[in-house]
Tab-separated table of C-alpha atoms in Angstrom:
chain	number	residue	atom	x	y	z
A	1	MET	CA	-0.088	-0.165	0.052
A	2	PRO	CA	1.399	3.251	-0.917
A	3	THR	CA	2.212	6.050	1.800
A	4	ALA	CA	1.299	9.528	1.407
A	5	GLN	CA	4.295	11.893	0.806
A	6	THR	CA	4.567	14.340	3.248
A	7	GLU	CA	7.704	15.776	1.950
A	8	PRO	CA	7.788	18.521	-0.928
A	9	LEU	CA	8.924	17.444	-4.180
A	10	GLN	CA	11.756	19.335	-5.750
A	11	SER	CA	12.173	19.860	-9.391
A	12	ARG	CA	15.832	18.623	-10.709
A	13	LEU	CA	16.110	22.026	-12.609
A	14	GLY	CA	14.170	24.462	-10.264
A	15	LYS	CA	16.595	23.430	-7.363
A	16	ARG	CA	19.610	25.041	-9.478
A	17	PRO	CA	20.529	28.061	-7.767
A	18	ILE	CA	20.620	31.397	-9.758
A	19	ASP	CA	23.645	33.498	-9.307
A	20	VAL	CA	22.862	37.360	-8.688
A	21	PRO	CA	25.578	39.595	-10.378
A	22	LYS	CA	27.154	42.710	-9.235
A	23	GLY	CA	24.941	45.708	-9.594
A	24	VAL	CA	21.677	43.841	-9.455
A	25	ASN	CA	19.525	44.143	-6.374
A	26	VAL	CA	16.953	41.877	-5.648
A	27	THR	CA	14.257	42.297	-2.930
A	28	MET	CA	11.731	40.083	-1.813
A	29	THR	CA	8.255	40.720	-0.145
A	30	GLY	CA	6.051	38.091	0.673
A	31	GLU	CA	5.143	36.395	-2.711
A	32	ARG	CA	6.721	39.620	-4.770
A	33	VAL	CA	10.239	39.412	-6.208
A	34	ASP	CA	11.533	42.708	-7.702
A	35	VAL	CA	14.679	42.994	-9.382
A	36	GLN	CA	16.477	46.163	-10.556
A	37	GLY	CA	19.808	46.446	-12.712
A	38	PRO	CA	21.212	48.664	-14.829
A	39	LYS	CA	19.026	47.904	-18.045
A	40	GLY	CA	15.757	48.306	-16.025
A	41	LYS	CA	13.590	47.117	-13.002
A	42	LEU	CA	11.111	44.172	-13.022
A	43	SER	CA	8.860	42.083	-10.690
A	44	TYR	CA	7.189	38.962	-10.300
A	45	THR	CA	4.662	37.335	-8.483
A	46	LEU	CA	5.478	33.891	-7.313
A	47	PRO	CA	2.906	31.191	-7.374
A	48	ALA	CA	1.431	30.085	-3.586
A	49	LEU	CA	3.420	26.890	-3.940
A	50	VAL	CA	6.803	28.080	-4.461
A	51	SER	CA	9.232	30.437	-2.336
A	52	VAL	CA	12.587	32.302	-2.996
A	53	VAL	CA	15.139	32.530	-0.438
A	54	ARG	CA	18.701	34.759	-0.868
A	55	GLU	CA	21.760	33.092	0.298
A	56	GLY	CA	24.603	35.428	-0.046
A	57	GLU	CA	25.110	35.998	-4.125
A	58	GLN	CA	22.480	33.462	-4.889
A	59	LEU	CA	18.795	32.866	-4.903
A	60	LYS	CA	17.241	29.396	-3.902
A	61	VAL	CA	13.910	28.648	-5.433
A	62	SER	CA	11.984	25.756	-3.426
A	63	SER	CA	8.523	23.946	-3.740
A	64	THR	CA	6.621	24.119	-0.474
A	65	ALA	CA	3.920	21.860	-0.770
A	66	PRO	CA	3.511	18.225	-1.308
A	67	GLY	CA	2.075	17.111	-4.295
A	68	LYS	CA	3.214	16.918	-7.988
A	69	ASN	CA	1.959	20.312	-9.268
A	70	ALA	CA	4.630	22.378	-6.939
A	71	PRO	CA	7.560	21.070	-8.504
A	72	ARG	CA	6.273	22.138	-12.104
A	73	LEU	CA	5.537	25.481	-10.447
A	74	GLN	CA	9.076	25.416	-8.874
A	75	GLY	CA	11.076	24.711	-12.526
A	76	LEU	CA	8.573	27.998	-13.870
A	77	ALA	CA	9.483	30.186	-10.971
A	78	ARG	CA	12.791	29.387	-11.183
A	79	ALA	CA	13.172	30.061	-15.293
A	80	LEU	CA	11.387	33.610	-14.778
A	81	VAL	CA	13.602	34.822	-11.766
A	82	ALA	CA	16.688	33.794	-13.772
A	83	ASN	CA	15.535	35.560	-16.741
A	84	MET	CA	14.550	38.645	-14.632
A	85	VAL	CA	18.083	38.759	-13.263
A	86	THR	CA	19.556	38.223	-16.614
A	87	GLY	CA	17.430	40.643	-18.253
A	88	THR	CA	18.380	43.726	-16.000
A	89	ALA	CA	21.996	42.649	-15.646
A	90	GLU	CA	22.514	42.105	-19.469
A	91	GLY	CA	19.235	42.605	-21.338
A	92	PHE	CA	17.886	40.228	-24.144
A	93	VAL	CA	18.269	41.379	-28.148
A	94	ARG	CA	16.064	40.000	-31.098
A	95	VAL	CA	17.411	40.800	-34.577
A	96	LEU	CA	14.757	40.734	-37.480
A	97	GLU	CA	15.549	40.870	-40.916
A	98	LEU	CA	13.232	41.862	-43.489
A	99	GLN	CA	14.307	40.465	-47.056
A	100	GLY	CA	12.153	41.348	-50.297
A	101	THR	CA	12.283	43.864	-52.610
A	102	GLY	CA	11.272	47.135	-51.298
A	103	TYR	CA	10.993	45.621	-47.997
A	104	ARG	CA	11.998	48.573	-45.395
A	105	ALA	CA	11.429	49.698	-41.915
A	106	GLU	CA	11.739	53.096	-40.460
A	107	LEU	CA	11.583	54.381	-36.676
A	108	LYS	CA	9.548	57.405	-36.099
A	109	GLY	CA	9.252	57.888	-32.353
A	110	ARG	CA	8.209	54.595	-30.884
A	111	VAL	CA	6.350	53.440	-33.877
A	112	LEU	CA	7.855	51.615	-36.530
A	113	HIS	CA	6.682	51.750	-40.002
A	114	LEU	CA	7.252	48.595	-42.041
A	115	SER	CA	6.754	48.833	-45.846
A	116	LEU	CA	6.156	44.797	-46.610
A	117	GLY	CA	4.629	44.814	-50.266
A	118	PHE	CA	1.097	46.315	-48.779
A	119	ALA	CA	-0.676	48.841	-50.334
A	120	LYS	CA	-0.166	50.980	-47.176
A	121	ALA	CA	2.571	50.555	-44.176
A	122	LYS	CA	2.408	48.223	-41.390
A	123	LEU	CA	2.254	50.555	-37.951
A	124	TYR	CA	3.837	48.810	-35.160
A	125	GLU	CA	3.489	50.962	-31.549
A	126	LEU	CA	6.612	49.482	-29.593
A	127	PRO	CA	5.230	48.074	-26.129
A	128	PRO	CA	6.588	49.833	-22.792
A	129	GLY	CA	10.385	48.622	-22.044
A	130	VAL	CA	10.958	47.496	-25.534
A	131	GLU	CA	13.612	49.614	-27.648
A	132	ALA	CA	13.982	49.522	-31.444
A	133	GLU	CA	16.992	50.295	-33.350
A	134	ILE	CA	17.477	50.421	-37.144
A	135	PRO	CA	21.313	50.436	-38.054
A	136	LYS	CA	22.049	53.055	-40.712
A	137	ASP	CA	24.411	50.886	-42.836
A	138	THR	CA	21.175	48.310	-43.610
A	139	LYS	CA	18.720	50.612	-45.454
A	140	GLY	CA	16.252	50.086	-43.198
A	141	THR	CA	16.341	45.880	-43.892
A	142	VAL	CA	17.379	45.187	-40.085
A	143	ILE	CA	15.472	45.719	-36.761
A	144	ILE	CA	17.537	45.254	-33.297
A	145	LEU	CA	14.638	45.017	-30.444
A	146	THR	CA	16.192	45.325	-26.954
A	147	SER	CA	14.563	44.670	-23.720
A	148	ALA	CA	14.914	43.861	-19.922
A	149	ASP	CA	12.162	41.689	-20.325
A	150	LYS	CA	12.685	38.337	-22.227
A	151	ALA	CA	8.924	37.990	-23.044
A	152	ALA	CA	7.990	41.424	-24.065
A	153	VAL	CA	11.111	41.372	-26.580
A	154	GLY	CA	10.043	37.961	-28.090
A	155	GLN	CA	6.403	39.039	-28.135
A	156	ALA	CA	7.307	42.179	-29.981
A	157	ALA	CA	9.573	40.239	-32.449
A	158	ALA	CA	6.832	37.931	-33.005
A	159	SER	CA	4.033	40.453	-33.810
A	160	ILE	CA	6.182	42.266	-36.219
A	161	ARG	CA	7.108	38.488	-37.992
A	162	ALA	CA	3.539	38.022	-38.059
A	163	TYR	CA	2.621	40.709	-40.263
A	164	ARG	CA	4.779	38.915	-43.244
A	165	PRO	CA	6.181	35.633	-42.167
A	166	PRO	CA	8.995	34.191	-44.553
A	167	GLU	CA	7.114	32.172	-47.450
A	168	PRO	CA	8.839	29.337	-48.938
A	169	TYR	CA	8.958	30.026	-52.687
A	170	GLY	CA	10.938	33.301	-52.850
A	171	GLY	CA	12.138	33.507	-49.239
A	172	LYS	CA	10.628	36.938	-48.953
A	173	GLY	CA	9.244	38.118	-45.650
A	174	VAL	CA	10.386	39.172	-41.773
A	175	ARG	CA	12.520	36.415	-40.441
A	176	TYR	CA	14.860	36.078	-37.415
A	177	ARG	CA	18.251	36.498	-37.844
A	178	GLY	CA	20.058	32.772	-38.465
A	179	GLU	CA	16.123	31.457	-39.031
A	180	GLN	CA	16.545	28.747	-41.934
A	181	VAL	CA	13.412	28.843	-43.987
A	182	ARG	CA	12.562	25.541	-45.874
A	183	ARG	CA	12.498	26.490	-49.530
A	184	LYS	CA	10.519	24.868	-52.232
A	185	ALA	CA	10.622	24.391	-56.046
A	186	GLY	CA	7.276	25.825	-57.077
A	187	LYS	CA	5.885	24.978	-60.631
A	188	ALA	CA	9.407	25.810	-62.412
A	189	GLY	CA	10.710	22.597	-60.313
A	190	LYS	CA	8.687	20.120	-62.161
A	191	LYS	CA	10.094	20.116	-65.553
């Protein structure tokens, strides 16, 4: 007969410590974790089954309840807090490339004007905390997005890419730098 488990389970990855670099300040009040560094300030509310403890220059995340849900939330909380520490210390970067004849991007204030082959330019307003840069030597074909929040910069890049995803026949569209687009031969390939 199986016995009831009273000891909280620990996630294998979730129990790994998070190193806090110099210049990053972490404060914990109740279930809220605030991280402030040179690149910005982020905060996160922990799930009820997870706790964070600071030991020297490291943060340790642990599950506090028995059962199978606590280790899952422990791994999630550890990943999110580690991303906050990395983002406020170094920041996250996403690079988008526009490939196609006449495809250009222009930054006016906090709004990106994207010429992607449509009748009108697509307008994308940058979310708070996300900065965009278009290098002069690229003639508007490269967009560099930076932010301390990994989720915000990733969502901004995905939203811009969704206007014109790369198509498999000509390869035109908005793609992440280094993305491999699987090409198809088309009608000319049947001969």
